[in-house]
Short mmCIF file of C-alpha atoms in Angstrom, two decimals:
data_model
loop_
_atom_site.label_atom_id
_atom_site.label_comp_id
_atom_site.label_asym_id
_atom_site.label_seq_id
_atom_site.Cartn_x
_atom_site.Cartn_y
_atom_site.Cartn_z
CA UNK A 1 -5.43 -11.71 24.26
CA UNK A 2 -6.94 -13.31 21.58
CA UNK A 3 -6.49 -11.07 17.89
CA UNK A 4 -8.11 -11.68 14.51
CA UNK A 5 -6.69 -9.79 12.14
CA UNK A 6 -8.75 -9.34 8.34
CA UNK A 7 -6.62 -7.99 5.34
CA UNK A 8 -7.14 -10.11 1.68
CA UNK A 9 -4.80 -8.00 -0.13
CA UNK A 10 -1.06 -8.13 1.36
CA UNK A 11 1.44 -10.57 0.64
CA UNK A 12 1.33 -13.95 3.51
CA UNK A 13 4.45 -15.55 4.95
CA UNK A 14 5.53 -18.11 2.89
CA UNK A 15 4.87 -16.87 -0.83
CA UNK A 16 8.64 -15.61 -0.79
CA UNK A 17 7.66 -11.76 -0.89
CA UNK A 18 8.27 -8.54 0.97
CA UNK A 19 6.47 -9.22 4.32
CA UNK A 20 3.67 -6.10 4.47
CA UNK A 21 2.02 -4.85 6.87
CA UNK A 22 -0.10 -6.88 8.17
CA UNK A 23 2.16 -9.73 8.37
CA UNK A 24 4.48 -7.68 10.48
CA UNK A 25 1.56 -6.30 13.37
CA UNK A 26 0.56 -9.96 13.49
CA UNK A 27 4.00 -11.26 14.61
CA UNK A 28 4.81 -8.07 16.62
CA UNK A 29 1.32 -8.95 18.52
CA UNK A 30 2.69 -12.66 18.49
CA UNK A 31 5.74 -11.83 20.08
CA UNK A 32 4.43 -9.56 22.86
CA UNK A 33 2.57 -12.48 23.64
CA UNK A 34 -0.79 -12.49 21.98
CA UNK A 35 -2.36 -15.66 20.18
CA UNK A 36 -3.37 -14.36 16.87
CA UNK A 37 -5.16 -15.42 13.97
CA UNK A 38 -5.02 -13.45 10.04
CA UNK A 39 -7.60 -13.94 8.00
CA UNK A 40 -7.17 -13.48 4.24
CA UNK A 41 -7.71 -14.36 0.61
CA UNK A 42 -7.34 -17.35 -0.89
CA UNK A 43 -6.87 -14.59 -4.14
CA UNK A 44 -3.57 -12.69 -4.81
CA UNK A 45 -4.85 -9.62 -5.06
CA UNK A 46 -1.45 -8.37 -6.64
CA UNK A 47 -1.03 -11.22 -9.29
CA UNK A 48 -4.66 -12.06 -10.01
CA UNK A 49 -4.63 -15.73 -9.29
CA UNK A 50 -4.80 -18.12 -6.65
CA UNK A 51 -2.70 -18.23 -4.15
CA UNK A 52 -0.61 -21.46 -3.62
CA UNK A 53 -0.91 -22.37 -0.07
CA UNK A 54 -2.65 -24.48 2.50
CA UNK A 55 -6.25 -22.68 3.52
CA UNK A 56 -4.91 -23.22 7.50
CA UNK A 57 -1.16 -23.25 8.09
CA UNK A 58 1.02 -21.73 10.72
CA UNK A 59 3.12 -18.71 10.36
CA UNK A 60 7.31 -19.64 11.22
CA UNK A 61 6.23 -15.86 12.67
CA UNK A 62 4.53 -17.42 15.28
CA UNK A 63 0.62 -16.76 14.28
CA UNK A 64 -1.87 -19.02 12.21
CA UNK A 65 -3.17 -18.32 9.02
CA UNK A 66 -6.83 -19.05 7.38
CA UNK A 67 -7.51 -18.35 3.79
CA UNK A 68 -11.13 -17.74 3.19
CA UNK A 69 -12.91 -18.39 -0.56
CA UNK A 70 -12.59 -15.54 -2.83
CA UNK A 71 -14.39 -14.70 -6.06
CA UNK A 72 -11.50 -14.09 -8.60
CA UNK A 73 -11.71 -10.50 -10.22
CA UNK A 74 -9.13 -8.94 -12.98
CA UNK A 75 -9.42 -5.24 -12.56
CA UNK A 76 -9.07 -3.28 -9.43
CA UNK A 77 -11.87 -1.09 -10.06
CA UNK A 78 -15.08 -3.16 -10.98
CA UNK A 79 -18.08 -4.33 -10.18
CA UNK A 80 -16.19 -8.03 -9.99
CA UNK A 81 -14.31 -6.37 -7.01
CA UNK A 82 -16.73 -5.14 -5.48
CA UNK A 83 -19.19 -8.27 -5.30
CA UNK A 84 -15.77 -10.36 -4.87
CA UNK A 85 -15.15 -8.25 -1.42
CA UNK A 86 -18.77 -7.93 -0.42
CA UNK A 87 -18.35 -11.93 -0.76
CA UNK A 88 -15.48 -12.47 0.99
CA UNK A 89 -17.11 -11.01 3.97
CA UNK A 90 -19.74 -12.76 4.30
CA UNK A 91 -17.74 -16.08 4.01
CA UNK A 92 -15.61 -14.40 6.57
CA UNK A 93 -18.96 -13.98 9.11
CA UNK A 94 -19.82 -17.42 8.83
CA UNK A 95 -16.21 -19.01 9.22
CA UNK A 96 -16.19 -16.81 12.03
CA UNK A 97 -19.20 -18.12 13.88
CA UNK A 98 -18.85 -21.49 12.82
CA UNK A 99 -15.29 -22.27 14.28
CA UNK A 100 -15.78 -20.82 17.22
CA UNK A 101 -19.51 -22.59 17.43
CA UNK A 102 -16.68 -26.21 17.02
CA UNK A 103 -14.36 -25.32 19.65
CA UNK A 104 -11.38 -24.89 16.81
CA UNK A 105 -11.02 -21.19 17.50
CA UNK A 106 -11.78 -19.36 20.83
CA UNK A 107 -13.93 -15.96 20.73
CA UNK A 108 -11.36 -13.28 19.84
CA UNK A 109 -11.18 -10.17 22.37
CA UNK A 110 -10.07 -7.62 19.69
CA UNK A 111 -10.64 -7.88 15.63
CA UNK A 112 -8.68 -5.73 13.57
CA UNK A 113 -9.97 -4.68 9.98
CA UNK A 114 -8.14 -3.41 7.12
CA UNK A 115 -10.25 -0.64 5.44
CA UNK A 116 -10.42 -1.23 2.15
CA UNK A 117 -12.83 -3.71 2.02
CA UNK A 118 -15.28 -1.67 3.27
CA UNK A 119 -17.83 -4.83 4.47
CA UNK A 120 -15.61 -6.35 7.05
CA UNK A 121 -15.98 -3.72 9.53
CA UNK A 122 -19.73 -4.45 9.49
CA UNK A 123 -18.50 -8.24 10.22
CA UNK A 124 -16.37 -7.15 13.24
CA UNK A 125 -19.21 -5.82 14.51
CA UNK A 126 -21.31 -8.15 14.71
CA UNK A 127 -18.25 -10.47 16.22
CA UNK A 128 -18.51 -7.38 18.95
CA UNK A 129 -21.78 -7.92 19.47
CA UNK A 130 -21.75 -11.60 19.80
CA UNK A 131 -18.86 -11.80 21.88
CA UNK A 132 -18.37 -8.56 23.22
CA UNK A 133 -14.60 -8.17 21.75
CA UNK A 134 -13.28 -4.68 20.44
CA UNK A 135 -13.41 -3.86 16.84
CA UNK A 136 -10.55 -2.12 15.20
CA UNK A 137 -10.00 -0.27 11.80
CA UNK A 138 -7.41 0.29 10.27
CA UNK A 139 -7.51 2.45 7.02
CA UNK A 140 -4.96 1.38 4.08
CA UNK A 141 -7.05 3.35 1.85
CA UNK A 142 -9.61 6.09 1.15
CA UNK A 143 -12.78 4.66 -0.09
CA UNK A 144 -14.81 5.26 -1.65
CA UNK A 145 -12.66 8.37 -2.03
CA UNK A 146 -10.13 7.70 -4.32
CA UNK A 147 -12.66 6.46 -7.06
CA UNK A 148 -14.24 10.05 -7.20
CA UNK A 149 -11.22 10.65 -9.66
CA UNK A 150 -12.74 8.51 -12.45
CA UNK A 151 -15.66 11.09 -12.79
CA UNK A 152 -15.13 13.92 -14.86
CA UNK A 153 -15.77 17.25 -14.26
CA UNK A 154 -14.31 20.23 -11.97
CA UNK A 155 -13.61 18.52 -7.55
CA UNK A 156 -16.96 20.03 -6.62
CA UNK A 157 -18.78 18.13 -9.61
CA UNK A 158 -16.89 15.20 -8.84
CA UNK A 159 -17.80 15.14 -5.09
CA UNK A 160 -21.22 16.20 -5.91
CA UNK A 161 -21.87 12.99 -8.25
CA UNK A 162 -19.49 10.98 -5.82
CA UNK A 163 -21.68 10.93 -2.87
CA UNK A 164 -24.72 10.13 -5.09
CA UNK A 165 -22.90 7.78 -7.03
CA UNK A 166 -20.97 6.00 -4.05
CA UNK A 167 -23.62 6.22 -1.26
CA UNK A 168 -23.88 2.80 0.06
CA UNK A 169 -20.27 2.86 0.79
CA UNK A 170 -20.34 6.31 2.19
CA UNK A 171 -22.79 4.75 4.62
CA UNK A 172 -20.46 2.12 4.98
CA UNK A 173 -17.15 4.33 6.09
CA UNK A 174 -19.65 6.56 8.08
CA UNK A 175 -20.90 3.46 10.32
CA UNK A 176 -17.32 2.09 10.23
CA UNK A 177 -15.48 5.06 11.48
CA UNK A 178 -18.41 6.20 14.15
CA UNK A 179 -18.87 2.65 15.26
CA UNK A 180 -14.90 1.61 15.99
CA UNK A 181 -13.65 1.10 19.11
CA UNK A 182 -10.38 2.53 17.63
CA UNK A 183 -9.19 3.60 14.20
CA UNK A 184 -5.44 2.88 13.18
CA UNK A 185 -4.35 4.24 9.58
CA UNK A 186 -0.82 3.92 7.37
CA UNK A 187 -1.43 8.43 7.48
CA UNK A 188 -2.74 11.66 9.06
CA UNK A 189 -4.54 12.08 6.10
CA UNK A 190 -7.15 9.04 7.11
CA UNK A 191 -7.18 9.55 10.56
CA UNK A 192 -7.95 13.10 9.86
CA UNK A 193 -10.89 11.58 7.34
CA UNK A 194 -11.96 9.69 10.24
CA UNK A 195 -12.63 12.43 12.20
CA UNK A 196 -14.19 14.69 9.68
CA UNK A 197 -16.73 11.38 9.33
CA UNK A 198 -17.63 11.22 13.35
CA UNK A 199 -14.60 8.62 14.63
CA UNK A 200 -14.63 9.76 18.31
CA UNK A 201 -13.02 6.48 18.98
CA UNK A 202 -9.17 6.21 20.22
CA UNK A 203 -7.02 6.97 17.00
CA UNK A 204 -3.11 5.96 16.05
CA UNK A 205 -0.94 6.41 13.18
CA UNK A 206 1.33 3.39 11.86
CA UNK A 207 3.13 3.66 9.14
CA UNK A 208 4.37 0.76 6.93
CA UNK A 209 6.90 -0.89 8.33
CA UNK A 210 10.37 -2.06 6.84
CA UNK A 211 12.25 -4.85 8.03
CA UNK A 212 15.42 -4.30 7.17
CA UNK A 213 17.77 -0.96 6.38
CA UNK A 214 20.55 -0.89 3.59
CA UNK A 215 23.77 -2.42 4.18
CA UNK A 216 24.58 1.37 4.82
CA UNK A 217 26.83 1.19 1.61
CA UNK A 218 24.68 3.00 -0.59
CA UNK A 219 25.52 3.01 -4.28
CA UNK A 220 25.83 6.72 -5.26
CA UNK A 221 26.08 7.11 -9.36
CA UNK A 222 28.36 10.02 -9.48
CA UNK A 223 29.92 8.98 -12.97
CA UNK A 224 27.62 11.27 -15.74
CA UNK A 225 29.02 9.00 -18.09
CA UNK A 226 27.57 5.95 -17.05
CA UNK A 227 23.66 5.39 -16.69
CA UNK A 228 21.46 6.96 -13.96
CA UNK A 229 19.57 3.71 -12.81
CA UNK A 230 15.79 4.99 -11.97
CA UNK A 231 13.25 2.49 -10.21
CA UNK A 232 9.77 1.74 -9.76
CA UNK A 233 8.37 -0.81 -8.04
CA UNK A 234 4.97 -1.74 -7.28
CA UNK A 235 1.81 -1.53 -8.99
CA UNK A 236 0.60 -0.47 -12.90
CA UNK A 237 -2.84 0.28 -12.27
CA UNK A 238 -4.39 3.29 -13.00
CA UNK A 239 -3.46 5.27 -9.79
CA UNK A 240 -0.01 5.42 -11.38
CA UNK A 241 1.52 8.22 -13.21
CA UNK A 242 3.59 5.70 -15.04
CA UNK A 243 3.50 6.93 -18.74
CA UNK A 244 4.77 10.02 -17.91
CA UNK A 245 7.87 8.64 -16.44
CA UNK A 246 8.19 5.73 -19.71
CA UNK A 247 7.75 9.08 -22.16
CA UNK A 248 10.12 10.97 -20.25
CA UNK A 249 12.69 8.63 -19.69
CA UNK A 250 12.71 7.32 -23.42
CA UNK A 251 12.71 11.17 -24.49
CA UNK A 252 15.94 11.77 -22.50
CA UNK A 253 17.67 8.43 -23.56
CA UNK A 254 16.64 9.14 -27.29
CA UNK A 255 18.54 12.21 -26.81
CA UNK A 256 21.46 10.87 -25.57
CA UNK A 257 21.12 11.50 -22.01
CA UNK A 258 22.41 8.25 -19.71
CA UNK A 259 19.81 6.96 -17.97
CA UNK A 260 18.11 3.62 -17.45
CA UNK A 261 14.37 2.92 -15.94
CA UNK A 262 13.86 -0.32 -14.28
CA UNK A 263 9.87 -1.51 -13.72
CA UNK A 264 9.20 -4.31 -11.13
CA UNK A 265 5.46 -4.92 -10.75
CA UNK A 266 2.75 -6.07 -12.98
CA UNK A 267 -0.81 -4.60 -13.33
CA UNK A 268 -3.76 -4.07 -15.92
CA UNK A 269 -1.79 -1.60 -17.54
CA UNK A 270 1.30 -3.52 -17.85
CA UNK A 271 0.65 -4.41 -21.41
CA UNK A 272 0.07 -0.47 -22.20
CA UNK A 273 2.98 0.45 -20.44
CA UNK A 274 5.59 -2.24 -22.09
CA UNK A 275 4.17 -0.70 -25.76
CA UNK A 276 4.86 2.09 -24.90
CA UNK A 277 8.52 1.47 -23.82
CA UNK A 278 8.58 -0.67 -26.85
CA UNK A 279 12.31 -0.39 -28.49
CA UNK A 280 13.86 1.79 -26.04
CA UNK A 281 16.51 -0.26 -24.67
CA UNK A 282 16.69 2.26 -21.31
CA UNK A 283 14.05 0.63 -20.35
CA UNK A 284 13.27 -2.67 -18.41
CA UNK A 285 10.57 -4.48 -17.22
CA UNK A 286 11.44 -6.92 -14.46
CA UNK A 287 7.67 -8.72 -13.70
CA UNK A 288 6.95 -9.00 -9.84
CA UNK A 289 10.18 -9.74 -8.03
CA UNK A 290 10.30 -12.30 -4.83
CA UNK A 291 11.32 -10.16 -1.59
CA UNK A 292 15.14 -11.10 -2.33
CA UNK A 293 15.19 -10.05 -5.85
CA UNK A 294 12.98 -6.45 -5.08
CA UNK A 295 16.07 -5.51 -2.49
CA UNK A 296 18.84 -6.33 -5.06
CA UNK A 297 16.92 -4.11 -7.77
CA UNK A 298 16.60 -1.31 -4.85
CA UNK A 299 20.16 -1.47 -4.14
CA UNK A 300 21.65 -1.45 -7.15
CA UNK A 301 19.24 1.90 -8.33
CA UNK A 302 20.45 5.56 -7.71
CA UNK A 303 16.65 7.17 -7.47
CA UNK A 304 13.29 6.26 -7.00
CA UNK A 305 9.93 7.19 -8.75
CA UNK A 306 6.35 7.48 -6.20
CA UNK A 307 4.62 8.30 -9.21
CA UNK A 308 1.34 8.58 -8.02
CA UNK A 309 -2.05 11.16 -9.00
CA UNK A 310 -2.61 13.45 -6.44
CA UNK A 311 -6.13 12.93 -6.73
CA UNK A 312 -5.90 9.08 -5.91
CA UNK A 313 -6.29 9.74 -1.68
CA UNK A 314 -3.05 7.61 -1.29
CA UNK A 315 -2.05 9.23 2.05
CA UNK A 316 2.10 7.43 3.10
CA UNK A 317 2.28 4.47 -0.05
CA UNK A 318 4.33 0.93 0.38
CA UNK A 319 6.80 2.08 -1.69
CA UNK A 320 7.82 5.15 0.25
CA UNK A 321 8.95 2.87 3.01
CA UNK A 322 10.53 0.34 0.43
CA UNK A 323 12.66 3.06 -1.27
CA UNK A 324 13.94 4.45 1.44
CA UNK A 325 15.03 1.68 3.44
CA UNK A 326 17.53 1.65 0.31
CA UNK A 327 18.14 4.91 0.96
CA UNK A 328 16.93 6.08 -2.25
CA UNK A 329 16.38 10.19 -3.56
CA UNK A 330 12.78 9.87 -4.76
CA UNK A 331 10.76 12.08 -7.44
CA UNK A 332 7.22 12.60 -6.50
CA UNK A 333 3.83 13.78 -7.91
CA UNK A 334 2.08 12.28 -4.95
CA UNK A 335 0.88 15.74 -2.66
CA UNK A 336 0.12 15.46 0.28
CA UNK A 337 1.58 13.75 3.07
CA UNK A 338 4.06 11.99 0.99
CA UNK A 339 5.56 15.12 -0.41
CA UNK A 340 5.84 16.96 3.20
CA UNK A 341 7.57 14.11 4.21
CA UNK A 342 9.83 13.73 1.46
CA UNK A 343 10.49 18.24 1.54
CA UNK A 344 10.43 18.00 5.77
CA UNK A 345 13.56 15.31 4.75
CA UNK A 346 15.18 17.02 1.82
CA UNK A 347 15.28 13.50 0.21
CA UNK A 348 13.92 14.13 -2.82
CA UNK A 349 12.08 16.53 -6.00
CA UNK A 350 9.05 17.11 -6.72
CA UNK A 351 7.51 16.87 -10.20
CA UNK A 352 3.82 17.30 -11.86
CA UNK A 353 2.03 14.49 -12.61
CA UNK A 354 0.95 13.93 -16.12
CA UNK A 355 3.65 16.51 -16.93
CA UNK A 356 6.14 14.90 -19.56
CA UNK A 357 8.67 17.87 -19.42
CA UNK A 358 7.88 18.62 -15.65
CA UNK A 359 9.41 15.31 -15.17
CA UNK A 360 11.96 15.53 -17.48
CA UNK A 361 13.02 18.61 -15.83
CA UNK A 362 13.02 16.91 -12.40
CA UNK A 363 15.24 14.39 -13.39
CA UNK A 364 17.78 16.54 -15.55
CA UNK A 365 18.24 17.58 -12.15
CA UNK A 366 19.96 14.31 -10.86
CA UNK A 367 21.40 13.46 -14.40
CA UNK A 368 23.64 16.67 -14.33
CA UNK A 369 23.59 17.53 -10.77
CA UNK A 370 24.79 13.77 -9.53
CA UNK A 371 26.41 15.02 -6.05
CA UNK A 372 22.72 15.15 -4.87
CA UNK A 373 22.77 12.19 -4.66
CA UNK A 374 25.12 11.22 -1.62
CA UNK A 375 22.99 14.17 0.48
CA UNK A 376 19.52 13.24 -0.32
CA UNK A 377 20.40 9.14 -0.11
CA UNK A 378 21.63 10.16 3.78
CA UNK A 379 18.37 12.14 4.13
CA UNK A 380 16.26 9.13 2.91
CA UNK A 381 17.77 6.87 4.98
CA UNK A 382 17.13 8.86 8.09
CA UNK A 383 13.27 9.71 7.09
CA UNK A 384 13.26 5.54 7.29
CA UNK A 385 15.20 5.23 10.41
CA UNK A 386 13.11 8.19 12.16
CA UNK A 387 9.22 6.57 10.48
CA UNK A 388 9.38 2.98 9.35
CA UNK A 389 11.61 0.93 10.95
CA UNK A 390 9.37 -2.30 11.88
CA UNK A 391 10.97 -2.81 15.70
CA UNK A 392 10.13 0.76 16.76
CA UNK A 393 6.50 1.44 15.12
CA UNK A 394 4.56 -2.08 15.33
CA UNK A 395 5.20 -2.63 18.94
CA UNK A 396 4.07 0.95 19.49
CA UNK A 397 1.11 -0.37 17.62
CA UNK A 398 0.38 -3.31 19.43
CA UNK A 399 0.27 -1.54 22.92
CA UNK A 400 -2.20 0.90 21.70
CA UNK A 401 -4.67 -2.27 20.79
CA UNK A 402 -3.50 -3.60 24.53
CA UNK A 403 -5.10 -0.85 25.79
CA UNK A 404 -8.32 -1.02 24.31
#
């Protein structure tokens, strides 16, 4: 079978980070003996710049690569993002039909989307239509959902001026979700979205995957004397309940507690964020870490931060599966799925977001109650074992797209 596969935004073999998603379904589909092609950004969507690698080049994961021209943008909510994807995809169309016009690519039989961006569904298609192959979606992301947040107002005002505001791409996800041959998500929470929107369409549920456990030696902090080593890594956007965990953390450490907060990531509100941990010495800011560097910070931490709004539609986040591959305890403001799995688990608290002494209450919890520690690390572990472990859920994946 032949596979395109369309995501701009995850990391791409060969940059030296955390393979994602994306890069993992392509080389389980490579291995069960597919010949597959990902399509993506020439555009880090993570660091904001160009990317640093060949436009064609083969994967050592056994697929090939094509980077398609992308309009630079700076902020992930924007009009710049939004012409740069509804860009991209047209670029992507006419790649499409030109290579396999040459001979250099053959008609796929099945294209796989990523949803966000919302416009490359419409280009699958039209591949369908031209060649008669199956188009897949796969939802990362609620949109345009999760920007209904930035309106003020009580839910129903923001949903009213949502669907007025955000109607072309509510057309979009509407066409998208009815017009799939299948729909794939990262939660229940989108296919369940997918439904409520008309998918009738054959529906799955992947997680993200993780490559690799912990060396099953996990650190456990049990000394109150010496720091509590908190973690997040990933994004500082605005999604990101981050201030409340730099205020609470320097609040705590200012009064003497032992405890340490280590950030790896970047963002647009990475300058914000490092002011605000300005001359608090508990807390570090580590820039975005290669793959090798991310798993030493992970292993040498004691508990995790998902510290995420609630209203942001983020259904199962990369960082779940990331934290508790190290077998990590994890605070959480994200409801939702995230939470239910974290409570079903027992490897982890729940805190407020935006709630400075919610938080700090959360993670009093751990600083003077360290034997949780060994219990909810074992229960983390398991929830990664039992929901993310790359070898058991992507080849699962790839024989529900050999079926279509």
């Amino acid at each position: 079978m032949n596979v395109w596969v369309n995501n701009p935004f995850d990391n791409l073999p060969g940059e030296g980070r955390r393979p994602q998603r994306y890069t993992l379904l392509c080389q389980a589909l490579a291995r069960a003996g597919h010949r597959v092609v990902l399509w993506s950004s020439d555009f880090a969507h993570a660091l904001k710049k160009p990317r640093q690698l060949e436009p064609i080049y083969q994967a050592p994961e056994g697929f090939q690569v094509r980077l398609i021209p992308t309009r630079p943008y700076q902020d992930n909510i924007g009009l710049r993002r939004a012409r740069s994807h509804a860009a991209y995809a047209r670029s992507w169309q006419a790649l499409g039909f030109q290579v396999v016009a040459a001979g250099e690519l053959p008609p796929p039989d099945l294209v796989l989307t990523s949803w966000p961006p919302v416009e490359t569904a419409a280009v699958a298609r039209r591949f369908r239509k031209q060649w008669g192959c199956k188009a897949v979606v796969d939802v990362m992301d609620a949109w345009p959902e999760n920007f209904y947040r930035l309106i003020p107002g009580a839910a129903w005002f923001k949903e009213l001026v949502g669907d007025l505001l955000f109607w072309p791409y509510r057309r979009a996800e509407r066409a998208a979700f009815r017009g799939a041959d299948a729909v794939s998500a990262v939660g229940l929470t989108y296919l369940d979205l997918a439904v409520r929107l008309g998918c009738r369409a054959p529906r799955h549920l992947c997680y993200h995957g993780i490559t690799r456990m912990g060396n099953g030696a996990f650190r456990y902090n049990l000394d109150e004397t010496e720091p509590l080593r908190v973690v997040y890594v990933g994004n500082m956007g605005r999604s990101y309940d981050l201030f409340t965990v730099i205020r609470g953390v320097r609040a705590l450490a200012e009064a003497g507690e032992h405890v340490r907060l280590d950030l790896a990531g970047t963002g647009p509100r990475e300058r914000q964020l490092r002011a605000e941990a300005e001359g608090c010495e508990a807390i570090r800011f580590y820039g975005y870490l290669s793959n090798e560097d991310m798993q030493q910070l992970l292993a040498d931490s004691d508990l995790a931060v998902v510290p995420m709004f609630p209203d942001s539609w983020v259904a199962v986040p990369y960082k779940l599966a990331d934290y508790t591959a190290a077998g990590l305890p994890m605070l959480c403001c994200l409801q939702g799925e995230t939470q239910r799995l974290i409570d079903r688990y027992r490897a982890g608290t729940a805190y407020a977001a935006g709630n400075v002494e919610d938080f700090k209450r959360a993670l009093l919890g751990y600083l003077h109650g360290r034997s949780r520690l060994t219990s909810e690390s074992m229960a983390s572990a398991r929830l990664a074992r039992e929901n993310f472990m790359m070898d058991d859920i992507y080849p699962e994946f790839v024989q529900f797209l050999s079926e279509l």
